[in-house]
Amino acid sequence: MPYQAQPPIVITPADLPLHCSGPTHEAWNGHPRVFLPITSNGSIECPYCGSIYQLNGEVDRHH
């Protein structure tokens, strides 16, 4: 069976600052919390687990 890529995790400006703790976000099987610098209406991949986050909206300059 071929590998099926997971769809991006869609977030909004209200979810910022963006951080990832692992694909299931549980302490026992996650990775260190890493903050991800995402741009307005952009996407970013977590360097630890490969989760992709998609921001729908504009980044407030205070983040």
Tab-separated table of N, CA and C in Angstrom:
chain	number	residue	atom	x	y	z
A	1	MET	N	0.848	-1.174	0.000
A	1	MET	CA	0.000	0.000	0.000
A	1	MET	C	0.898	1.244	0.000
A	2	PRO	N	0.705	2.187	-0.931
A	2	PRO	CA	1.549	3.377	-0.972
A	2	PRO	C	1.255	4.304	0.197
A	3	TYR	N	2.273	5.073	0.576
A	3	TYR	CA	2.156	6.038	1.668
A	3	TYR	C	1.179	7.143	1.299
A	4	GLN	N	0.241	7.438	2.189
A	4	GLN	CA	-0.732	8.498	1.974
A	4	GLN	C	-0.322	9.706	2.809
A	5	ALA	N	0.005	10.811	2.166
A	5	ALA	CA	0.374	12.020	2.880
A	5	ALA	C	-0.838	12.580	3.605
A	6	GLN	N	-0.605	13.075	4.800
A	6	GLN	CA	-1.683	13.691	5.571
A	6	GLN	C	-1.983	15.074	5.016
A	7	PRO	N	-3.237	15.489	5.033
A	7	PRO	CA	-3.562	16.844	4.576
A	7	PRO	C	-2.981	17.866	5.552
A	8	PRO	N	-2.757	19.089	5.093
A	8	PRO	CA	-2.216	20.110	5.996
A	8	PRO	C	-3.181	20.397	7.148
A	9	ILE	N	-2.622	20.811	8.259
A	9	ILE	CA	-3.401	21.242	9.414
A	9	ILE	C	-3.679	22.724	9.206
A	10	VAL	N	-4.940	23.082	9.024
A	10	VAL	CA	-5.305	24.464	8.730
A	10	VAL	C	-5.464	25.227	10.042
A	11	ILE	N	-4.797	26.379	10.118
A	11	ILE	CA	-4.873	27.230	11.301
A	11	ILE	C	-5.279	28.643	10.875
A	12	THR	N	-5.652	29.452	11.848
A	12	THR	CA	-6.003	30.852	11.616
A	12	THR	C	-5.089	31.723	12.466
A	13	PRO	N	-5.075	33.033	12.232
A	13	PRO	CA	-4.250	33.916	13.060
A	13	PRO	C	-4.534	33.786	14.558
A	14	ALA	N	-5.731	33.383	14.945
A	14	ALA	CA	-6.060	33.195	16.365
A	14	ALA	C	-5.261	32.052	16.985
A	15	ASP	N	-4.719	31.138	16.173
A	15	ASP	CA	-3.954	29.992	16.661
A	15	ASP	C	-2.475	30.315	16.878
A	16	LEU	N	-2.048	31.519	16.548
A	16	LEU	CA	-0.645	31.895	16.669
A	16	LEU	C	-0.313	32.305	18.098
A	17	PRO	N	0.923	32.146	18.570
A	17	PRO	CA	2.055	31.613	17.834
A	17	PRO	C	1.920	30.108	17.614
A	18	LEU	N	2.411	29.670	16.481
A	18	LEU	CA	2.292	28.273	16.070
A	18	LEU	C	3.411	27.440	16.676
A	19	HIS	N	3.029	26.325	17.281
A	19	HIS	CA	4.029	25.366	17.756
A	19	HIS	C	3.525	23.956	17.496
A	20	CYS	N	4.473	23.030	17.374
A	20	CYS	CA	4.152	21.627	17.130
A	20	CYS	C	4.825	20.789	18.207
A	21	SER	N	4.098	19.808	18.734
A	21	SER	CA	4.634	18.875	19.732
A	21	SER	C	4.597	17.444	19.238
A	22	GLY	N	4.256	17.263	17.986
A	22	GLY	CA	4.160	15.931	17.406
A	22	GLY	C	2.830	15.761	16.719
A	23	PRO	N	2.725	14.754	15.869
A	23	PRO	CA	1.515	14.593	15.065
A	23	PRO	C	0.246	14.342	15.871
A	24	THR	N	0.344	13.769	17.071
A	24	THR	CA	-0.861	13.555	17.880
A	24	THR	C	-0.894	14.467	19.097
A	25	HIS	N	0.128	15.276	19.277
A	25	HIS	CA	0.211	16.268	20.357
A	25	HIS	C	0.049	15.655	21.751
A	26	GLU	N	0.518	14.438	21.935
A	26	GLU	CA	0.476	13.800	23.236
A	26	GLU	C	1.890	13.707	23.781
A	27	ALA	N	2.060	13.985	25.065
A	27	ALA	CA	3.384	14.052	25.681
A	27	ALA	C	4.166	12.745	25.562
A	28	TRP	N	3.499	11.615	25.628
A	28	TRP	CA	4.225	10.348	25.655
A	28	TRP	C	4.802	9.951	24.303
A	29	ASN	N	4.276	10.468	23.199
A	29	ASN	CA	4.807	10.057	21.902
A	29	ASN	C	5.162	11.239	21.004
A	30	GLY	N	5.264	12.412	21.568
A	30	GLY	CA	5.562	13.601	20.783
A	30	GLY	C	7.048	13.864	20.670
A	31	HIS	N	7.358	15.052	20.258
A	31	HIS	CA	8.744	15.506	20.171
A	31	HIS	C	8.831	16.824	20.928
A	32	PRO	N	10.018	17.401	21.099
A	32	PRO	CA	10.095	18.684	21.802
A	32	PRO	C	9.215	19.727	21.115
A	33	ARG	N	8.611	20.608	21.898
A	33	ARG	CA	7.782	21.675	21.321
A	33	ARG	C	8.689	22.600	20.518
A	34	VAL	N	8.320	22.806	19.280
A	34	VAL	CA	9.084	23.682	18.398
A	34	VAL	C	8.128	24.738	17.844
A	35	PHE	N	8.542	26.006	17.966
A	35	PHE	CA	7.744	27.094	17.412
A	35	PHE	C	8.095	27.258	15.944
A	36	LEU	N	7.078	27.433	15.121
A	36	LEU	CA	7.255	27.483	13.673
A	36	LEU	C	6.907	28.873	13.147
A	37	PRO	N	7.839	29.518	12.460
A	37	PRO	CA	7.597	30.855	11.920
A	37	PRO	C	6.825	30.788	10.605
A	38	ILE	N	5.551	31.002	10.663
A	38	ILE	CA	4.708	30.893	9.477
A	38	ILE	C	4.395	32.287	8.943
A	39	THR	N	4.238	32.394	7.642
A	39	THR	CA	3.936	33.677	7.012
A	39	THR	C	2.453	33.748	6.649
A	40	SER	N	1.971	34.959	6.412
A	40	SER	CA	0.571	35.170	6.047
A	40	SER	C	0.180	34.295	4.868
A	41	ASN	N	-0.941	33.617	4.998
A	41	ASN	CA	-1.485	32.746	3.951
A	41	ASN	C	-0.448	31.760	3.421
A	42	GLY	N	0.473	31.333	4.277
A	42	GLY	CA	1.533	30.426	3.863
A	42	GLY	C	1.436	29.082	4.557
A	43	SER	N	2.446	28.257	4.324
A	43	SER	CA	2.507	26.957	4.974
A	43	SER	C	3.928	26.704	5.437
A	44	ILE	N	4.057	25.774	6.390
A	44	ILE	CA	5.368	25.409	6.927
A	44	ILE	C	5.312	23.960	7.381
A	45	GLU	N	6.447	23.282	7.272
A	45	GLU	CA	6.556	21.876	7.674
A	45	GLU	C	7.365	21.783	8.955
A	46	CYS	N	6.886	20.981	9.904
A	46	CYS	CA	7.620	20.756	11.146
A	46	CYS	C	8.881	19.948	10.830
A	47	PRO	N	10.062	20.419	11.276
A	47	PRO	CA	11.297	19.689	10.976
A	47	PRO	C	11.422	18.368	11.736
A	48	TYR	N	10.643	18.170	12.793
A	48	TYR	CA	10.716	16.942	13.567
A	48	TYR	C	9.832	15.836	13.005
A	49	CYS	N	8.564	16.159	12.736
A	49	CYS	CA	7.613	15.097	12.389
A	49	CYS	C	7.033	15.215	10.985
A	50	GLY	N	7.285	16.326	10.310
A	50	GLY	CA	6.799	16.477	8.948
A	50	GLY	C	5.370	16.969	8.823
A	51	SER	N	4.722	17.278	9.960
A	51	SER	CA	3.365	17.835	9.886
A	51	SER	C	3.422	19.157	9.130
A	52	ILE	N	2.444	19.380	8.271
A	52	ILE	CA	2.399	20.624	7.496
A	52	ILE	C	1.244	21.468	8.010
A	53	TYR	N	1.538	22.729	8.274
A	53	TYR	CA	0.541	23.679	8.761
A	53	TYR	C	0.287	24.719	7.682
A	54	GLN	N	-0.985	25.056	7.487
A	54	GLN	CA	-1.403	26.055	6.504
A	54	GLN	C	-2.122	27.169	7.251
A	55	LEU	N	-1.609	28.400	7.128
A	55	LEU	CA	-2.244	29.550	7.766
A	55	LEU	C	-3.183	30.222	6.784
A	56	ASN	N	-4.448	30.310	7.151
A	56	ASN	CA	-5.437	31.015	6.346
A	56	ASN	C	-5.683	32.367	7.016
A	57	GLY	N	-5.029	33.404	6.526
A	57	GLY	CA	-5.188	34.740	7.098
A	57	GLY	C	-3.862	35.466	7.142
A	58	GLU	N	-3.924	36.671	7.665
A	58	GLU	CA	-2.761	37.551	7.744
A	58	GLU	C	-2.131	37.460	9.126
A	59	VAL	N	-0.793	37.415	9.146
A	59	VAL	CA	-0.037	37.383	10.393
A	59	VAL	C	-0.002	38.798	10.957
A	60	ASP	N	-0.385	38.919	12.230
A	60	ASP	CA	-0.255	40.197	12.941
A	60	ASP	C	1.237	40.423	13.196
A	61	ARG	N	1.711	41.601	12.989
A	61	ARG	CA	3.139	41.895	13.139
A	61	ARG	C	3.659	41.672	14.544
A	62	HIS	N	2.768	41.479	15.538
A	62	HIS	CA	3.208	41.284	16.910
A	62	HIS	C	3.572	39.857	17.225
A	63	HIS	N	3.379	38.915	16.294
A	63	HIS	CA	3.708	37.507	16.527
A	63	HIS	C	5.118	37.236	16.108
